[in-house]
C-alpha cells in the first residue's frame, strides 16, 4: 500500500495528555515528512513534544487526531497487537536511561526482543555486541557496566531485528561527552548502512552530525532543514551497490 | 559462549533468581498451603475409601518413620455415626477450601506487587515489540515455576512433616478426633499438582492481566 507519501509522514497529529485536572497538548497539529535513510535530529525545549512524536512514529502511542504513515502503512490505525508486531519488525528504540533489564546480562538484554522466536539469533547478538565494542562485557549485568557501555548494549538490542528505523530519545543525555561522541559516530555509521535515524536531543553534538535538523516548539515544527543533495546521491549509490547490511551481518 | 540459548523460560527464571527472597517466601507459603491441602484431602480420601483408609493405597502414610498405624490403633471408624462422619468431612472440606483461598490470595498478592514494581520493565518489553500476550506468558511462566517448585517441596518435605505431627497428636490420646488413616493414592498426588498449577497460574493471570495491558508509554514513565 503506497500512497505516494514520504517514508515517514506525520499529518495534522494532535495528542493530548491529562495531567491531574488539566489537559496538556503535547502535539498540536504536527506535520512532518522524513525520507528513507535520513538522519534527523529533533530539537526543541523540554515539553516541545519530541518524545511524544518519537512514540507516535515508533507505534508506541497513537494520536488523538491525524495520522502517522510509515512506509505507506498507517500505523495510527493499527490495534495494539499489530503495533507490537510493527515495533518488533521495523523499529529499534534507544532511550535516555538505557532501559536495560537489570537481572539479565548484556547478551541476554540484546536477545530480549527475540526471546519468543523459535530460534533466537544468538550469533547475531554476539556480533552486534562485538560491533559496539563490548566483546569482553557480554556476561556483565547492567549494574556492572558504565553509562556508555549500557547505551551500547541498548544500541545492540535496538539492532537485533535489523529494523529500518532507529528512534533514539536523548541518547547522549546520560553519558559523558567522549562516549557521546563515539555513540554519535556509531549512529552515523548505522545511517550510512541505510537505517533511518531519528533522534530527539538537546545535544548540539548530535544535531551537528545529523543530516537534517527539525526544530520543534509547543507541539509543532518551527523550522526544518532540507536534506542536502549530496546525501540523496549518496543514498542512491549505496542502494545500487546493495551493500547496506553487509557490516551488521558480517 | 557457553550458553547458546535465551528464551522466555530463561527470562522468567532469571527474574525469580533476582527476586530471591520474595520467591523463596512465596514458595514456602504456597508449599505450606499445598501440604495442608494434601493432609486434609488425604484424610478425606481415607474416609471415602473404607472409612478408615486403604493401607495398600497409601503412598506415604504407612512409610513415615515414627508414625503410628492409625488403622489398627483405632478401629473406631466402624462405629462412627453417620452424622459425626459427615460433620468431619464437611469440616475437612471447609478447611481445604479456606486454605485454598488463602493460597490463592497469597499468590495473587505476590504477583500483583511484582507487576506493580515491574511496570517500567513491562513498558520496556512492550516498546521492544513484545505483545501483551507474550508479556503475560512471562508472568504466567513465573507463576507456574513457583507453583511447581512449591508442589515439589510440599510433597517431599511438607507432607511427611504434617503427617508425623498428626500421628504425634494421635499418640497423645485416644480421645483425639484423628482416627482416620490418611490415604494418598497416585490420583491425589497428580490432583494436587493440577490444583497447585491452577492456583498459581489463575491467580497470576488475574493479578497481571490489567496492568500488562495498559499503555506502554504510561508504564515506561513509572519510576520506582
GROMACS .gro file of C-alpha atoms in nm:
model
  474
    1UNK     CA    1   0.000   0.000   0.000
    2UNK     CA    2   0.190   0.304  -0.120
    3UNK     CA    3   0.006   0.632  -0.107
    4UNK     CA    4   0.287   0.820  -0.273
    5UNK     CA    5   0.390   0.959   0.063
    6UNK     CA    6   0.732   1.000   0.217
    7UNK     CA    7   0.891   0.714   0.407
    8UNK     CA    8   0.754   0.862   0.730
    9UNK     CA    9   0.466   1.102   0.713
   10UNK     CA   10   0.311   1.272   1.013
   11UNK     CA   11  -0.012   1.455   0.926
   12UNK     CA   12  -0.202   1.701   1.146
   13UNK     CA   13  -0.128   1.493   1.453
   14UNK     CA   14  -0.280   1.607   1.780
   15UNK     CA   15  -0.201   1.434   2.107
   16UNK     CA   16  -0.323   1.542   2.446
   17UNK     CA   17  -0.241   1.407   2.790
   18UNK     CA   18  -0.436   1.453   3.106
   19UNK     CA   19  -0.224   1.570   3.396
   20UNK     CA   20  -0.442   1.586   3.705
   21UNK     CA   21  -0.738   1.807   3.617
   22UNK     CA   22  -0.573   1.982   3.326
   23UNK     CA   23  -0.502   1.869   2.971
   24UNK     CA   24  -0.162   1.916   2.814
   25UNK     CA   25  -0.141   1.926   2.435
   26UNK     CA   26   0.187   1.751   2.353
   27UNK     CA   27   0.145   1.762   1.975
   28UNK     CA   28  -0.060   2.040   1.823
   29UNK     CA   29  -0.138   1.967   1.460
   30UNK     CA   30   0.207   1.833   1.384
   31UNK     CA   31   0.302   1.791   1.017
   32UNK     CA   32   0.630   1.635   0.910
   33UNK     CA   33   0.787   1.424   0.639
   34UNK     CA   34   1.102   1.216   0.674
   35UNK     CA   35   1.276   1.042   0.385
   36UNK     CA   36   1.416   0.693   0.394
   37UNK     CA   37   1.780   0.685   0.500
   38UNK     CA   38   1.771   1.026   0.663
   39UNK     CA   39   1.934   1.107   0.995
   40UNK     CA   40   1.713   1.358   1.171
   41UNK     CA   41   1.775   1.547   1.493
   42UNK     CA   42   1.454   1.665   1.660
   43UNK     CA   43   1.545   1.966   1.869
   44UNK     CA   44   1.349   2.189   2.097
   45UNK     CA   45   1.291   2.272   2.461
   46UNK     CA   46   1.152   2.018   2.708
   47UNK     CA   47   0.781   1.982   2.653
   48UNK     CA   48   0.807   2.059   2.282
   49UNK     CA   49   0.665   1.713   2.202
   50UNK     CA   50   0.983   1.541   2.080
   51UNK     CA   51   0.937   1.222   2.281
   52UNK     CA   52   0.565   1.208   2.201
   53UNK     CA   53   0.648   1.236   1.831
   54UNK     CA   54   0.905   0.955   1.856
   55UNK     CA   55   0.649   0.739   2.034
   56UNK     CA   56   0.397   0.804   1.756
   57UNK     CA   57   0.643   0.718   1.478
   58UNK     CA   58   0.751   0.406   1.668
   59UNK     CA   59   0.392   0.290   1.714
   60UNK     CA   60   0.419   0.312   2.092
   61UNK     CA   61   0.137   0.561   2.118
   62UNK     CA   62  -0.149   0.660   1.891
   63UNK     CA   63  -0.262   1.013   1.805
   64UNK     CA   64  -0.593   1.160   1.918
   65UNK     CA   65  -0.633   1.312   1.572
   66UNK     CA   66  -0.436   1.297   1.248
   67UNK     CA   67  -0.236   1.011   1.104
   68UNK     CA   68   0.113   0.864   1.112
   69UNK     CA   69   0.213   0.676   0.799
   70UNK     CA   70   0.532   0.472   0.783
   71UNK     CA   71   0.630   0.316   0.452
   72UNK     CA   72   0.274   0.352   0.323
   73UNK     CA   73   0.123   0.186   0.630
   74UNK     CA   74  -0.100   0.391   0.855
   75UNK     CA   75   0.026   0.280   1.195
   76UNK     CA   76  -0.206   0.513   1.383
   77UNK     CA   77  -0.498   0.288   1.284
   78UNK     CA   78  -0.337  -0.041   1.389
   79UNK     CA   79  -0.455  -0.219   1.702
   80UNK     CA   80  -0.214  -0.284   1.989
   81UNK     CA   81  -0.121  -0.635   1.872
   82UNK     CA   82  -0.043  -0.513   1.521
   83UNK     CA   83   0.152  -0.218   1.661
   84UNK     CA   84   0.363  -0.456   1.874
   85UNK     CA   85   0.446  -0.654   1.561
   86UNK     CA   86   0.524  -0.331   1.373
   87UNK     CA   87   0.761  -0.224   1.651
   88UNK     CA   88   0.930  -0.560   1.660
   89UNK     CA   89   0.993  -0.582   1.287
   90UNK     CA   90   1.056  -0.222   1.191
   91UNK     CA   91   1.168  -0.010   1.484
   92UNK     CA   92   1.464  -0.005   1.720
   93UNK     CA   93   1.428   0.210   2.030
   94UNK     CA   94   1.715   0.370   2.220
   95UNK     CA   95   1.632   0.556   2.542
   96UNK     CA   96   1.800   0.818   2.757
   97UNK     CA   97   1.801   0.594   3.063
   98UNK     CA   98   1.903   0.288   2.857
   99UNK     CA   99   1.610   0.084   2.989
  100UNK     CA  100   1.800  -0.242   3.015
  101UNK     CA  101   1.662  -0.530   3.222
  102UNK     CA  102   1.879  -0.531   3.538
  103UNK     CA  103   1.863  -0.905   3.605
  104UNK     CA  104   1.994  -1.001   3.261
  105UNK     CA  105   2.347  -0.995   3.120
  106UNK     CA  106   2.436  -0.766   2.830
  107UNK     CA  107   2.399  -1.054   2.585
  108UNK     CA  108   2.063  -1.159   2.726
  109UNK     CA  109   1.942  -0.799   2.712
  110UNK     CA  110   2.022  -0.787   2.343
  111UNK     CA  111   1.820  -1.106   2.294
  112UNK     CA  112   1.511  -0.981   2.481
  113UNK     CA  113   1.316  -0.863   2.173
  114UNK     CA  114   1.359  -1.204   2.008
  115UNK     CA  115   1.318  -1.432   2.310
  116UNK     CA  116   0.987  -1.568   2.180
  117UNK     CA  117   1.133  -1.653   1.840
  118UNK     CA  118   1.163  -2.019   1.755
  119UNK     CA  119   1.537  -1.983   1.707
  120UNK     CA  120   1.669  -1.662   1.869
  121UNK     CA  121   1.964  -1.523   1.666
  122UNK     CA  122   2.230  -1.582   1.929
  123UNK     CA  123   2.525  -1.535   1.693
  124UNK     CA  124   2.388  -1.207   1.565
  125UNK     CA  125   2.355  -1.080   1.923
  126UNK     CA  126   2.721  -1.168   1.985
  127UNK     CA  127   2.826  -0.995   1.661
  128UNK     CA  128   2.630  -0.682   1.747
  129UNK     CA  129   2.789  -0.661   2.091
  130UNK     CA  130   3.130  -0.707   1.935
  131UNK     CA  131   3.048  -0.435   1.688
  132UNK     CA  132   2.960  -0.185   1.961
  133UNK     CA  133   3.287  -0.272   2.135
  134UNK     CA  134   3.157  -0.489   2.417
  135UNK     CA  135   3.307  -0.827   2.332
  136UNK     CA  136   3.460  -0.856   2.677
  137UNK     CA  137   3.149  -0.748   2.864
  138UNK     CA  138   2.879  -0.978   2.729
  139UNK     CA  139   2.824  -1.162   3.055
  140UNK     CA  140   2.808  -0.848   3.269
  141UNK     CA  141   2.477  -0.732   3.414
  142UNK     CA  142   2.392  -0.362   3.356
  143UNK     CA  143   2.483  -0.278   3.717
  144UNK     CA  144   2.845  -0.359   3.634
  145UNK     CA  145   2.858  -0.152   3.315
  146UNK     CA  146   2.927   0.218   3.275
  147UNK     CA  147   2.666   0.455   3.128
  148UNK     CA  148   2.831   0.448   2.786
  149UNK     CA  149   2.853   0.068   2.790
  150UNK     CA  150   2.488   0.039   2.885
  151UNK     CA  151   2.390   0.263   2.598
  152UNK     CA  152   2.594   0.044   2.362
  153UNK     CA  153   2.406  -0.262   2.486
  154UNK     CA  154   2.081  -0.071   2.420
  155UNK     CA  155   2.202   0.009   2.067
  156UNK     CA  156   2.285  -0.357   2.001
  157UNK     CA  157   1.941  -0.451   2.134
  158UNK     CA  158   1.775  -0.196   1.905
  159UNK     CA  159   1.951  -0.355   1.608
  160UNK     CA  160   1.881  -0.722   1.682
  161UNK     CA  161   1.580  -0.732   1.446
  162UNK     CA  162   1.761  -0.529   1.179
  163UNK     CA  163   1.499  -0.251   1.187
  164UNK     CA  164   1.465   0.008   0.910
  165UNK     CA  165   1.404   0.285   1.163
  166UNK     CA  166   1.606   0.360   1.476
  167UNK     CA  167   1.447   0.603   1.721
  168UNK     CA  168   1.667   0.750   1.993
  169UNK     CA  169   1.529   0.962   2.275
  170UNK     CA  170   1.806   1.179   2.425
  171UNK     CA  171   2.064   0.906   2.352
  172UNK     CA  172   2.353   1.110   2.489
  173UNK     CA  173   2.162   1.268   2.776
  174UNK     CA  174   2.312   1.045   3.039
  175UNK     CA  175   2.667   0.983   2.925
  176UNK     CA  176   2.994   1.175   2.916
  177UNK     CA  177   3.093   1.376   2.611
  178UNK     CA  178   3.370   1.144   2.492
  179UNK     CA  179   3.136   0.844   2.492
  180UNK     CA  180   2.862   1.059   2.341
  181UNK     CA  181   3.091   1.139   2.050
  182UNK     CA  182   3.153   0.766   1.994
  183UNK     CA  183   2.783   0.688   2.014
  184UNK     CA  184   2.701   0.957   1.758
  185UNK     CA  185   2.971   0.820   1.525
  186UNK     CA  186   2.809   0.479   1.559
  187UNK     CA  187   2.472   0.633   1.472
  188UNK     CA  188   2.625   0.790   1.167
  189UNK     CA  189   2.771   0.456   1.066
  190UNK     CA  190   2.430   0.290   1.100
  191UNK     CA  191   2.278   0.566   0.893
  192UNK     CA  192   2.541   0.507   0.627
  193UNK     CA  193   2.423   0.147   0.616
  194UNK     CA  194   2.070   0.258   0.536
  195UNK     CA  195   1.897   0.294   0.871
  196UNK     CA  196   1.665   0.589   0.905
  197UNK     CA  197   1.773   0.752   1.231
  198UNK     CA  198   1.550   0.991   1.425
  199UNK     CA  199   1.692   1.137   1.743
  200UNK     CA  200   1.523   1.362   1.995
  201UNK     CA  201   1.805   1.561   2.152
  202UNK     CA  202   1.923   1.874   2.327
  203UNK     CA  203   2.281   1.790   2.247
  204UNK     CA  204   2.448   2.010   1.981
  205UNK     CA  205   2.700   1.732   1.926
  206UNK     CA  206   2.420   1.511   1.798
  207UNK     CA  207   2.248   1.775   1.586
  208UNK     CA  208   2.581   1.877   1.432
  209UNK     CA  209   2.628   1.531   1.288
  210UNK     CA  210   2.267   1.479   1.182
  211UNK     CA  211   2.176   1.516   0.818
  212UNK     CA  212   1.857   1.710   0.895
  213UNK     CA  213   1.753   1.915   1.194
  214UNK     CA  214   1.388   1.973   1.279
  215UNK     CA  215   1.318   2.230   1.547
  216UNK     CA  216   1.003   2.189   1.750
  217UNK     CA  217   0.820   2.408   1.994
  218UNK     CA  218   0.484   2.363   2.167
  219UNK     CA  219   0.392   2.055   1.971
  220UNK     CA  220   0.469   2.164   1.618
  221UNK     CA  221   0.760   2.219   1.380
  222UNK     CA  222   0.908   2.567   1.386
  223UNK     CA  223   1.187   2.504   1.140
  224UNK     CA  224   1.311   2.213   0.931
  225UNK     CA  225   1.641   2.196   0.745
  226UNK     CA  226   1.621   2.048   0.396
  227UNK     CA  227   1.830   1.743   0.325
  228UNK     CA  228   2.141   1.804   0.125
  229UNK     CA  229   2.163   1.698  -0.238
  230UNK     CA  230   2.486   1.518  -0.160
  231UNK     CA  231   2.303   1.300   0.086
  232UNK     CA  232   2.041   1.184  -0.163
  233UNK     CA  233   2.305   1.095  -0.422
  234UNK     CA  234   2.497   0.910  -0.152
  235UNK     CA  235   2.189   0.703  -0.062
  236UNK     CA  236   2.121   0.618  -0.427
  237UNK     CA  237   2.481   0.496  -0.472
  238UNK     CA  238   2.463   0.281  -0.169
  239UNK     CA  239   2.137   0.119  -0.275
  240UNK     CA  240   2.283   0.045  -0.617
  241UNK     CA  241   2.580  -0.131  -0.458
  242UNK     CA  242   2.346  -0.341  -0.241
  243UNK     CA  243   2.589  -0.330   0.050
  244UNK     CA  244   2.365  -0.174   0.307
  245UNK     CA  245   2.358  -0.452   0.562
  246UNK     CA  246   2.691  -0.610   0.496
  247UNK     CA  247   2.866  -0.475   0.801
  248UNK     CA  248   2.599  -0.565   1.055
  249UNK     CA  249   2.557  -0.918   0.930
  250UNK     CA  250   2.933  -0.956   0.900
  251UNK     CA  251   2.984  -1.856   2.477
  252UNK     CA  252   2.876  -2.142   2.699
  253UNK     CA  253   2.503  -2.070   2.693
  254UNK     CA  254   2.367  -2.082   2.341
  255UNK     CA  255   2.004  -2.010   2.410
  256UNK     CA  256   1.796  -1.744   2.572
  257UNK     CA  257   1.421  -1.773   2.575
  258UNK     CA  258   1.113  -1.682   2.775
  259UNK     CA  259   1.183  -1.952   3.035
  260UNK     CA  260   1.537  -1.820   3.095
  261UNK     CA  261   1.394  -1.471   3.132
  262UNK     CA  262   1.138  -1.579   3.392
  263UNK     CA  263   1.393  -1.787   3.578
  264UNK     CA  264   1.644  -1.502   3.592
  265UNK     CA  265   1.379  -1.278   3.742
  266UNK     CA  266   1.285  -1.533   4.006
  267UNK     CA  267   1.655  -1.564   4.095
  268UNK     CA  268   1.698  -1.188   4.118
  269UNK     CA  269   1.396  -1.157   4.343
  270UNK     CA  270   1.527  -1.448   4.551
  271UNK     CA  271   1.388  -1.355   4.892
  272UNK     CA  272   1.037  -1.295   4.766
  273UNK     CA  273   1.048  -1.607   4.551
  274UNK     CA  274   1.163  -1.815   4.849
  275UNK     CA  275   0.896  -1.679   5.086
  276UNK     CA  276   0.625  -1.733   4.826
  277UNK     CA  277   0.745  -2.088   4.765
  278UNK     CA  278   0.748  -2.163   5.139
  279UNK     CA  279   0.397  -2.020   5.185
  280UNK     CA  280   0.249  -2.199   4.886
  281UNK     CA  281   0.426  -2.521   4.994
  282UNK     CA  282   0.262  -2.499   5.337
  283UNK     CA  283  -0.074  -2.435   5.171
  284UNK     CA  284  -0.034  -2.733   4.939
  285UNK     CA  285   0.095  -2.956   5.220
  286UNK     CA  286  -0.207  -2.866   5.430
  287UNK     CA  287  -0.436  -2.937   5.136
  288UNK     CA  288  -0.264  -3.271   5.090
  289UNK     CA  289  -0.323  -3.356   5.454
  290UNK     CA  290  -0.692  -3.266   5.453
  291UNK     CA  291  -0.757  -3.434   5.121
  292UNK     CA  292  -0.566  -3.747   5.224
  293UNK     CA  293  -0.788  -3.767   5.532
  294UNK     CA  294  -1.093  -3.717   5.312
  295UNK     CA  295  -0.968  -3.989   5.082
  296UNK     CA  296  -0.912  -4.206   5.384
  297UNK     CA  297  -1.271  -4.161   5.491
  298UNK     CA  298  -1.411  -4.215   5.146
  299UNK     CA  299  -1.220  -4.537   5.093
  300UNK     CA  300  -1.340  -4.785   5.350
  301UNK     CA  301  -1.399  -4.533   5.625
  302UNK     CA  302  -1.053  -4.576   5.769
  303UNK     CA  303  -0.845  -4.575   5.456
  304UNK     CA  304  -0.696  -4.844   5.244
  305UNK     CA  305  -0.346  -4.908   5.367
  306UNK     CA  306  -0.239  -5.060   5.036
  307UNK     CA  307  -0.332  -4.742   4.857
  308UNK     CA  308  -0.138  -4.527   5.098
  309UNK     CA  309   0.168  -4.379   4.934
  310UNK     CA  310   0.324  -4.208   5.230
  311UNK     CA  311   0.123  -4.272   5.541
  312UNK     CA  312   0.243  -4.622   5.615
  313UNK     CA  313   0.607  -4.540   5.544
  314UNK     CA  314   0.654  -4.247   5.774
  315UNK     CA  315   0.912  -4.330   6.039
  316UNK     CA  316   0.770  -4.292   6.386
  317UNK     CA  317   0.409  -4.271   6.273
  318UNK     CA  318   0.154  -4.499   6.428
  319UNK     CA  319  -0.061  -4.726   6.226
  320UNK     CA  320  -0.383  -4.549   6.285
  321UNK     CA  321  -0.588  -4.816   6.121
  322UNK     CA  322  -0.507  -5.082   6.379
  323UNK     CA  323  -0.478  -4.849   6.677
  324UNK     CA  324  -0.821  -4.704   6.631
  325UNK     CA  325  -1.089  -4.911   6.486
  326UNK     CA  326  -1.343  -4.661   6.597
  327UNK     CA  327  -1.416  -4.571   6.236
  328UNK     CA  328  -1.656  -4.858   6.210
  329UNK     CA  329  -1.854  -4.710   6.493
  330UNK     CA  330  -1.872  -4.352   6.385
  331UNK     CA  331  -2.224  -4.242   6.343
  332UNK     CA  332  -2.319  -4.108   6.001
  333UNK     CA  333  -2.358  -3.762   6.147
  334UNK     CA  334  -2.014  -3.746   6.304
  335UNK     CA  335  -1.861  -3.875   5.984
  336UNK     CA  336  -2.043  -3.618   5.778
  337UNK     CA  337  -1.951  -3.328   6.001
  338UNK     CA  338  -1.586  -3.432   5.996
  339UNK     CA  339  -1.593  -3.447   5.619
  340UNK     CA  340  -1.761  -3.107   5.598
  341UNK     CA  341  -1.500  -2.967   5.833
  342UNK     CA  342  -1.220  -3.105   5.619
  343UNK     CA  343  -1.378  -2.974   5.300
  344UNK     CA  344  -1.435  -2.632   5.452
  345UNK     CA  345  -1.076  -2.606   5.581
  346UNK     CA  346  -0.943  -2.720   5.245
  347UNK     CA  347  -1.146  -2.456   5.066
  348UNK     CA  348  -1.030  -2.186   5.309
  349UNK     CA  349  -0.667  -2.288   5.279
  350UNK     CA  350  -0.701  -2.294   4.902
  351UNK     CA  351  -0.840  -1.941   4.911
  352UNK     CA  352  -0.556  -1.822   5.136
  353UNK     CA  353  -0.304  -1.975   4.895
  354UNK     CA  354  -0.477  -1.811   4.605
  355UNK     CA  355  -0.466  -1.466   4.764
  356UNK     CA  356  -0.103  -1.503   4.872
  357UNK     CA  357  -0.006  -1.585   4.515
  358UNK     CA  358  -0.229  -1.310   4.379
  359UNK     CA  359  -0.074  -1.059   4.617
  360UNK     CA  360   0.283  -1.162   4.534
  361UNK     CA  361   0.225  -1.134   4.161
  362UNK     CA  362   0.027  -0.809   4.188
  363UNK     CA  363   0.313  -0.647   4.383
  364UNK     CA  364   0.567  -0.789   4.140
  365UNK     CA  365   0.375  -0.642   3.844
  366UNK     CA  366   0.343  -0.304   4.016
  367UNK     CA  367   0.717  -0.294   4.076
  368UNK     CA  368   0.788  -0.401   3.722
  369UNK     CA  369   0.558  -0.163   3.538
  370UNK     CA  370   0.856   0.009   3.383
  371UNK     CA  371   1.006  -0.323   3.276
  372UNK     CA  372   0.674  -0.426   3.119
  373UNK     CA  373   0.667  -0.094   2.931
  374UNK     CA  374   1.020  -0.159   2.801
  375UNK     CA  375   0.930  -0.511   2.687
  376UNK     CA  376   0.624  -0.378   2.507
  377UNK     CA  377   0.830  -0.100   2.346
  378UNK     CA  378   1.074  -0.362   2.221
  379UNK     CA  379   0.791  -0.528   2.032
  380UNK     CA  380   0.664  -0.795   2.271
  381UNK     CA  381   0.288  -0.830   2.257
  382UNK     CA  382   0.062  -0.819   2.563
  383UNK     CA  383   0.019  -1.195   2.524
  384UNK     CA  384   0.394  -1.254   2.527
  385UNK     CA  385   0.446  -1.040   2.839
  386UNK     CA  386   0.158  -1.228   3.004
  387UNK     CA  387   0.331  -1.554   2.915
  388UNK     CA  388   0.642  -1.440   3.104
  389UNK     CA  389   0.442  -1.377   3.420
  390UNK     CA  390   0.241  -1.698   3.383
  391UNK     CA  391   0.567  -1.887   3.341
  392UNK     CA  392   0.698  -1.733   3.664
  393UNK     CA  393   0.373  -1.822   3.843
  394UNK     CA  394   0.385  -2.177   3.708
  395UNK     CA  395   0.751  -2.218   3.811
  396UNK     CA  396   0.674  -2.100   4.165
  397UNK     CA  397   0.372  -2.333   4.173
  398UNK     CA  398   0.569  -2.635   4.053
  399UNK     CA  399   0.861  -2.586   4.293
  400UNK     CA  400   0.613  -2.532   4.580
  401UNK     CA  401   0.436  -2.856   4.492
  402UNK     CA  402   0.763  -3.049   4.497
  403UNK     CA  403   0.851  -2.901   4.837
  404UNK     CA  404   0.504  -2.975   4.970
  405UNK     CA  405   0.514  -3.333   4.850
  406UNK     CA  406   0.859  -3.427   4.972
  407UNK     CA  407   0.901  -3.216   5.283
  408UNK     CA  408   0.569  -3.074   5.396
  409UNK     CA  409   0.351  -3.383   5.382
  410UNK     CA  410   0.567  -3.617   5.592
  411UNK     CA  411   0.610  -3.339   5.849
  412UNK     CA  412   0.237  -3.278   5.879
  413UNK     CA  413   0.151  -3.645   5.880
  414UNK     CA  414   0.406  -3.704   6.156
  415UNK     CA  415   0.251  -3.423   6.350
  416UNK     CA  416  -0.088  -3.589   6.305
  417UNK     CA  417   0.038  -3.922   6.433
  418UNK     CA  418   0.205  -3.746   6.726
  419UNK     CA  419  -0.129  -3.591   6.815
  420UNK     CA  420  -0.298  -3.927   6.787
  421UNK     CA  421  -0.037  -4.081   7.021
  422UNK     CA  422  -0.120  -3.818   7.280
  423UNK     CA  423  -0.455  -3.971   7.350
  424UNK     CA  424  -0.725  -4.197   7.228
  425UNK     CA  425  -0.973  -3.913   7.270
  426UNK     CA  426  -0.824  -3.745   6.965
  427UNK     CA  427  -1.056  -3.685   6.675
  428UNK     CA  428  -0.786  -3.813   6.440
  429UNK     CA  429  -0.888  -4.172   6.399
  430UNK     CA  430  -0.880  -4.173   6.024
  431UNK     CA  431  -0.597  -4.335   5.839
  432UNK     CA  432  -0.484  -4.087   5.574
  433UNK     CA  433  -0.471  -4.227   5.224
  434UNK     CA  434  -0.263  -4.084   4.946
  435UNK     CA  435  -0.320  -4.260   4.617
  436UNK     CA  436  -0.146  -4.152   4.297
  437UNK     CA  437  -0.462  -3.974   4.185
  438UNK     CA  438  -0.432  -3.741   4.483
  439UNK     CA  439  -0.066  -3.669   4.407
  440UNK     CA  440  -0.148  -3.583   4.044
  441UNK     CA  441  -0.460  -3.394   4.150
  442UNK     CA  442  -0.258  -3.184   4.396
  443UNK     CA  443  -0.017  -3.093   4.117
  444UNK     CA  444  -0.305  -2.984   3.895
  445UNK     CA  445  -0.463  -2.782   4.177
  446UNK     CA  446  -0.130  -2.613   4.260
  447UNK     CA  447  -0.066  -2.524   3.897
  448UNK     CA  448  -0.421  -2.394   3.856
  449UNK     CA  449  -0.391  -2.193   4.179
  450UNK     CA  450  -0.063  -2.032   4.076
  451UNK     CA  451  -0.144  -1.959   3.712
  452UNK     CA  452  -0.505  -1.840   3.760
  453UNK     CA  453  -0.410  -1.606   4.046
  454UNK     CA  454  -0.113  -1.477   3.840
  455UNK     CA  455  -0.339  -1.423   3.541
  456UNK     CA  456  -0.597  -1.225   3.738
  457UNK     CA  457  -0.327  -1.018   3.911
  458UNK     CA  458  -0.142  -0.928   3.592
  459UNK     CA  459  -0.386  -0.908   3.301
  460UNK     CA  460  -0.493  -0.548   3.356
  461UNK     CA  461  -0.157  -0.382   3.431
  462UNK     CA  462   0.017  -0.571   3.149
  463UNK     CA  463  -0.241  -0.448   2.900
  464UNK     CA  464  -0.213  -0.078   2.987
  465UNK     CA  465  -0.032   0.178   2.771
  466UNK     CA  466   0.341   0.107   2.732
  467UNK     CA  467   0.419   0.480   2.733
  468UNK     CA  468   0.245   0.528   3.069
  469UNK     CA  469   0.426   0.226   3.212
  470UNK     CA  470   0.766   0.344   3.098
  471UNK     CA  471   0.715   0.674   3.276
  472UNK     CA  472   0.686   0.487   3.606
  473UNK     CA  473   0.975   0.543   3.842
  474UNK     CA  474   1.001   0.307   4.136
   0.00000   0.00000   0.00000
